Short mmCIF file of C-alpha atoms in Angstrom, two decimals:
data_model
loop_
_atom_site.label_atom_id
_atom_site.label_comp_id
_atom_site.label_asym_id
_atom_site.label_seq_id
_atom_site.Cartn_x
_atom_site.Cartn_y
_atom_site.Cartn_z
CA UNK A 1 1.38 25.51 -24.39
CA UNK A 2 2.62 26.56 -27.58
CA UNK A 3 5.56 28.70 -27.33
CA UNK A 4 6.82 25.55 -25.38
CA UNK A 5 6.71 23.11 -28.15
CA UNK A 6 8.68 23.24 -31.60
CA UNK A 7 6.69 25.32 -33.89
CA UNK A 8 7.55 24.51 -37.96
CA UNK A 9 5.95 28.39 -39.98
CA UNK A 10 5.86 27.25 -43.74
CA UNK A 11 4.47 30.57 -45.40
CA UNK A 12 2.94 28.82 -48.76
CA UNK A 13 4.38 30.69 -51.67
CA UNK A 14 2.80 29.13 -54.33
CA UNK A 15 -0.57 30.05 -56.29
CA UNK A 16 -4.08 27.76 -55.47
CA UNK A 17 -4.27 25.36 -57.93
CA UNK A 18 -8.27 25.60 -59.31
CA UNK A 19 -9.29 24.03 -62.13
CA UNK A 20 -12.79 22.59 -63.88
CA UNK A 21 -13.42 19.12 -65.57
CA UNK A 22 -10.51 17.57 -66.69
CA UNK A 23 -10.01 15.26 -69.24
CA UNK A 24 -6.91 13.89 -68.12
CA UNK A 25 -5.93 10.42 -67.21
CA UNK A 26 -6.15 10.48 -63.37
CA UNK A 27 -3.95 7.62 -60.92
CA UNK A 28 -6.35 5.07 -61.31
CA UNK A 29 -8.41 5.63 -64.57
CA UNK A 30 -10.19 8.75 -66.28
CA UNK A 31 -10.79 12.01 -64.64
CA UNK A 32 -14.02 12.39 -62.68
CA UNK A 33 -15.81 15.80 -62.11
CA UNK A 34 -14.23 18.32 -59.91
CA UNK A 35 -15.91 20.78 -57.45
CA UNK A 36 -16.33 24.36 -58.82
CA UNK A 37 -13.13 26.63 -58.52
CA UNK A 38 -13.02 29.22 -55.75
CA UNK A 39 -10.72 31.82 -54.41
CA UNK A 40 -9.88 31.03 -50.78
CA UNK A 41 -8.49 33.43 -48.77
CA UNK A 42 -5.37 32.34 -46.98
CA UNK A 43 -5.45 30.95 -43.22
CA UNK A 44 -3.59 29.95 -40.05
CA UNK A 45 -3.58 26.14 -39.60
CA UNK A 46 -2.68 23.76 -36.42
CA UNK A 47 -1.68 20.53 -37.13
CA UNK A 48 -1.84 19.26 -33.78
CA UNK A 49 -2.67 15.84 -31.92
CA UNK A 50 -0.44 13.16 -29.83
CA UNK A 51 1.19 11.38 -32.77
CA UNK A 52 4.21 9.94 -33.85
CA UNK A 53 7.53 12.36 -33.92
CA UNK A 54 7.54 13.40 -37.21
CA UNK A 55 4.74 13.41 -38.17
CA UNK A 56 3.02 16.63 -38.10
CA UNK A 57 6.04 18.14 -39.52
CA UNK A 58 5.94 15.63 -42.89
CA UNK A 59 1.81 16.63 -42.75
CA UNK A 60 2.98 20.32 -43.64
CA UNK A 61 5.77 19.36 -45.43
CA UNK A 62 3.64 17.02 -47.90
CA UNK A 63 0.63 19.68 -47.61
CA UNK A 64 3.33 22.13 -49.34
CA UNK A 65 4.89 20.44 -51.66
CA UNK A 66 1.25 19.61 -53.32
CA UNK A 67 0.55 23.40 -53.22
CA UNK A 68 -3.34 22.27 -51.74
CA UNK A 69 -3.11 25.70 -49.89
CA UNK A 70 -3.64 29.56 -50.96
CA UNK A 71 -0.58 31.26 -50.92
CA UNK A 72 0.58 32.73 -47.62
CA UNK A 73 -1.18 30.31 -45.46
CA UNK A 74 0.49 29.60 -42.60
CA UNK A 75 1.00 26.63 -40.97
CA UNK A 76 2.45 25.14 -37.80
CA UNK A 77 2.35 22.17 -35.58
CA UNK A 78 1.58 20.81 -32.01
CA UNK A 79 2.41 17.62 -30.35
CA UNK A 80 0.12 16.68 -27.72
CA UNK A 81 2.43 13.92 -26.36
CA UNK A 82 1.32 14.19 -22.22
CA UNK A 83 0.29 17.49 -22.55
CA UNK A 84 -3.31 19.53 -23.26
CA UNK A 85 -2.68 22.46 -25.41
CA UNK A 86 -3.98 26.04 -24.01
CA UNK A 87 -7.40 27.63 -25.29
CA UNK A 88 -5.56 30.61 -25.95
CA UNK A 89 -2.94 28.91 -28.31
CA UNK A 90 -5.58 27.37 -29.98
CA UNK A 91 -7.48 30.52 -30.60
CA UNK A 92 -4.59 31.88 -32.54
CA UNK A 93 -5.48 30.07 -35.12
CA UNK A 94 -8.30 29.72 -37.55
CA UNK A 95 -8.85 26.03 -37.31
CA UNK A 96 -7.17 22.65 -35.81
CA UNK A 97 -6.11 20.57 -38.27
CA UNK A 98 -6.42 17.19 -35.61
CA UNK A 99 -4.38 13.79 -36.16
CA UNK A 100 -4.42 11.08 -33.92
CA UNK A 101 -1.87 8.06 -33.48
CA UNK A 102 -1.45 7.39 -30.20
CA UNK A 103 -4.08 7.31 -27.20
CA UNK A 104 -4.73 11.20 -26.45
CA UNK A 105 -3.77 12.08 -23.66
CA UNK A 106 -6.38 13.05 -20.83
CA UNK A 107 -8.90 12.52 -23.72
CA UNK A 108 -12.09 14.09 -22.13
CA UNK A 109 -10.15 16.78 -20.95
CA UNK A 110 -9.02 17.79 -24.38
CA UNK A 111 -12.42 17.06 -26.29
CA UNK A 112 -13.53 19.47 -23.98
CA UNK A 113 -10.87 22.03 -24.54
CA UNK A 114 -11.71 21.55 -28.24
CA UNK A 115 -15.24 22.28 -27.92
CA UNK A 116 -14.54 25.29 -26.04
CA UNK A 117 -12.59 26.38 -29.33
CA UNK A 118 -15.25 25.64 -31.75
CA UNK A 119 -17.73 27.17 -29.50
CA UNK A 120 -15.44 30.64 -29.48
CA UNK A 121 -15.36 30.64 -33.29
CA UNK A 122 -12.76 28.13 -34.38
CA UNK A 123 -12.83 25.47 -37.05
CA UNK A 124 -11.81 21.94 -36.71
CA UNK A 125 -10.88 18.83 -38.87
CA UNK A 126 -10.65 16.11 -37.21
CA UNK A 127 -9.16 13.04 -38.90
CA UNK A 128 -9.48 9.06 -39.25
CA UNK A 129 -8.23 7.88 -35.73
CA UNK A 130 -10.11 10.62 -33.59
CA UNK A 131 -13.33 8.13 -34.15
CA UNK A 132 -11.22 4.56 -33.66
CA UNK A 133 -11.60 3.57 -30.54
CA UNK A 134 -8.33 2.69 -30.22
CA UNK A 135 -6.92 6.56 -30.39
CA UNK A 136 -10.10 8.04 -30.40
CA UNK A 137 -10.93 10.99 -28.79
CA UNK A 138 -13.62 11.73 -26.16
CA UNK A 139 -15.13 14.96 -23.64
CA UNK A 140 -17.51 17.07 -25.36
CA UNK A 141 -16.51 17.03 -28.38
CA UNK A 142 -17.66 13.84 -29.23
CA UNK A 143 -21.28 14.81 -28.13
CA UNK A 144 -23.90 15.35 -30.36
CA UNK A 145 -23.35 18.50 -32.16
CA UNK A 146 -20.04 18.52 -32.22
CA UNK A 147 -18.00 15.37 -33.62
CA UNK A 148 -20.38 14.25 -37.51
CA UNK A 149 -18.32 11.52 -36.17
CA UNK A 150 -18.87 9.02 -33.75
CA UNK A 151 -16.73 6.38 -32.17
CA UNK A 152 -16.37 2.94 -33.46
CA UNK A 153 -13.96 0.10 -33.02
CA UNK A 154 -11.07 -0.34 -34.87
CA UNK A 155 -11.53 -3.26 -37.81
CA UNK A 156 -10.03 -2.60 -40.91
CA UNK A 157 -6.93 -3.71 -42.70
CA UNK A 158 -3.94 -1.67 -44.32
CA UNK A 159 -4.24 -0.30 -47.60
CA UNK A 160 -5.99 1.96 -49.71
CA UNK A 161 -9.79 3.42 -49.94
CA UNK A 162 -11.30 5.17 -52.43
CA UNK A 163 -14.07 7.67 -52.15
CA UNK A 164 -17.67 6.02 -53.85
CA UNK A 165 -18.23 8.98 -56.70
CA UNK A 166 -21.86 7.90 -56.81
CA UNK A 167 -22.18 9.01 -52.83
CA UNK A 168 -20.76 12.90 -53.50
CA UNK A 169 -24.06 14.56 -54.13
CA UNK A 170 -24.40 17.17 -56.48
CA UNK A 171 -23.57 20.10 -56.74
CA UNK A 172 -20.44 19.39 -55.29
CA UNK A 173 -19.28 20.46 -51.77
CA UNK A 174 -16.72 23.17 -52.30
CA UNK A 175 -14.48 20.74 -50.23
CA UNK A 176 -14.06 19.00 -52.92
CA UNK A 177 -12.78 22.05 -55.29
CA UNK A 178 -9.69 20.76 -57.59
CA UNK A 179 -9.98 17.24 -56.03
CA UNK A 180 -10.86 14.01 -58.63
CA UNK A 181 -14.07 12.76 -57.08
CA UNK A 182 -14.01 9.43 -59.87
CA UNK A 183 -10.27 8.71 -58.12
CA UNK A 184 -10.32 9.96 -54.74
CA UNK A 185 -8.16 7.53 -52.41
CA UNK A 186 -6.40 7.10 -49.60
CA UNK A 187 -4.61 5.07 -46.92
CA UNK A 188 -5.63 3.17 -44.10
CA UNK A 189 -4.52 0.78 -41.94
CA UNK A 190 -6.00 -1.90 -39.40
CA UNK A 191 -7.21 1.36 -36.98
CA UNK A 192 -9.24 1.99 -39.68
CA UNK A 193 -12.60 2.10 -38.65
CA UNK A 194 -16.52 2.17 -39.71
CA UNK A 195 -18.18 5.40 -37.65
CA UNK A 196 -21.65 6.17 -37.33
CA UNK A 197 -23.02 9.34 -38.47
CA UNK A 198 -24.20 11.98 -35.77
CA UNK A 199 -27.77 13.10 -35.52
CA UNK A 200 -27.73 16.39 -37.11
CA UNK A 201 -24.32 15.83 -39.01
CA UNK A 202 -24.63 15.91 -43.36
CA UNK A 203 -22.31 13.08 -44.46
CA UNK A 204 -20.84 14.30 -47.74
CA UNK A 205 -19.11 10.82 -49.04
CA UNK A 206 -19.02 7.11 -48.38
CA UNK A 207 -15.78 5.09 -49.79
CA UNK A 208 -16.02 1.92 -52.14
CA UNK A 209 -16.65 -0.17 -48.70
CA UNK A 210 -19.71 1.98 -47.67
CA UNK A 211 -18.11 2.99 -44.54
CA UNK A 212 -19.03 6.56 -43.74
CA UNK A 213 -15.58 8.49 -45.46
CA UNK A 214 -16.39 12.35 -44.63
CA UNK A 215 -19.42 14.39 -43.04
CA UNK A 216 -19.93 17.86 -41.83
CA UNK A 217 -21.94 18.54 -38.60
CA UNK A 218 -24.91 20.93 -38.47
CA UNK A 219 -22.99 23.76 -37.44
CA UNK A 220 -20.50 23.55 -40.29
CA UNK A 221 -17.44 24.40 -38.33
CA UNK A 222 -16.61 20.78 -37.76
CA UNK A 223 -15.59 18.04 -40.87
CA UNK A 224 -14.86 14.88 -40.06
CA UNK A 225 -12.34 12.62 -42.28
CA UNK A 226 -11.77 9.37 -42.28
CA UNK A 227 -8.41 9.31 -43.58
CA UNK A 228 -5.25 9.04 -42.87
CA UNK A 229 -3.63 12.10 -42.80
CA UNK A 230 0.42 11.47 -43.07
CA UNK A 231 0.43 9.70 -46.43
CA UNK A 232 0.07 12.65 -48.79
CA UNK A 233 1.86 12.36 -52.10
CA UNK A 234 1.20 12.39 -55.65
CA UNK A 235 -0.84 9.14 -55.38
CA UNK A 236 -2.74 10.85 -52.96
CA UNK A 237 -3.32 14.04 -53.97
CA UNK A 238 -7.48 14.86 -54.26
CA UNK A 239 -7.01 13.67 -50.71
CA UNK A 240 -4.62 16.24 -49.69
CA UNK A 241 -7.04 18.73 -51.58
CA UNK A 242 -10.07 17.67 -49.87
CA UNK A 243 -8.28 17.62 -46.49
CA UNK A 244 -6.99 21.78 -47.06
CA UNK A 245 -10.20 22.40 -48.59
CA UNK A 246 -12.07 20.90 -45.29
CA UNK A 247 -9.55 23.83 -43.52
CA UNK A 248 -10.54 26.51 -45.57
CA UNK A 249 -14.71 25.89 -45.37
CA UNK A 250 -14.49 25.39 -41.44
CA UNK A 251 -12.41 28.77 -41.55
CA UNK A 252 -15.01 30.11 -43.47
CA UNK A 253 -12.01 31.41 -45.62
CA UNK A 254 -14.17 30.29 -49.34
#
């Protein structure tokens, strides 16, 4: 029920940052290889999920201020706090940017409503807690087909991850365009989790751990991410690219 919640518009006026190999010093040591550029077209976004007040809005917020989107993207957000959103809000949008952190609320229900989207032509990225069985999420989406995702219990510990280079195939998945594969990382904390892969879905990376980090199912209108999606900042940049990118290939906007 969208016009009933808060929306935040942030109209990105900044140009797509796409570059080639680097040879810069990235955070944690020497550039890797970086996907090839592209030329995105730009998109409506939903950051949406039951979560923490706040935290959509610092999502967007932290999404602009890394300019990891093409200009005039548009981006808003949707707290699903005791409430299932409508199909028809959903479908104003090109793809459902989904965080999780607290227990969804009617969570069949809205797996289901969130198939029905894909199924009518949307695009979804669903994020590290959707799979934790502690917030995850559940309905159809989480069937085989849908979710590259499965569920698995919550057993990891707060900090950072890093993205296993050696495990991002070549060529590179234009999700990764701009992003430092050699110094990909990202936070977690003890929610963290270890999914399985769906039969069907293409996993694209494992992290340092060899827990399964991001995959793509056979459709390739749903990426899964096994990150945390609220700590983007300069640290965590390639992550914030890789997470706009995964909105841009599900919109098919590349």
């Amino acid at each position: 029920m969208l016009r009933r919640n808060t929306l935040l518009t942030i109209l990105a006026i900044f140009a797509l940052v796409v570059t080639g190999c680097s040879g810069e010093d990235g955070a944690t040591g020497p550039a890797g290889p970086e996907g090839e550029p592209g030329s995105p077209q730009p998109i409506k976004v939903l950051v949406a999920g039951p979560a923490l007040t706040g935290s959509l809005e610092n999502i967007i917020i932290q999404a602009t201020g890394l300019e990891v989107f093409p200009i005039g993207t548009e981006l808003n957000y949707m707290y699903l706090n005791g409430l299932l959103p409508e199909l028809s809000a959903l479908k104003e949008y090109d793809v459902v940017f989904l965080h999780t952190d607290y227990v969804p609320y009617e969570a069949d229900s809205l797996g289901d409503i969130l198939a029905e989207y894909v199924d009518d032509g949307g695009g979804l990225v669903m994020t590290q807690f959707c799979f934790s069985s502690n917030w995850a999420l559940g309905g159809e989406i989480m069937t085989s087909g849908y979710s590259p995702f499965q569920l698995a219990d919550a057993s990891g510990t707060s900090g950072n991850r890093q993205i296993d280079p050696s495990s991002v195939s070549i060529p590179i998945h234009p999700i990764f365009n701009g992003a430092d594969v050699e110094n990909l990382t990202y936070w977690s904390n003890s929610n963290f989790s270890d999914p399985p892969l769906d039969s069907g879905a293409t996993l694209l990376a494992t992290d340092l751990g060899g827990a399964n980090a991001i995959a793509i199912n056979a459709d390739g209108n749903i990426i899964a991410l096994n990150m945390f999606a609220t700590r983007l900042n300069e640290t965590y940049y390639s992550s914030a690219k890789v997470m706009a990118n995964s909105c841009l290939f599900v919109a098919e906007a590349f």
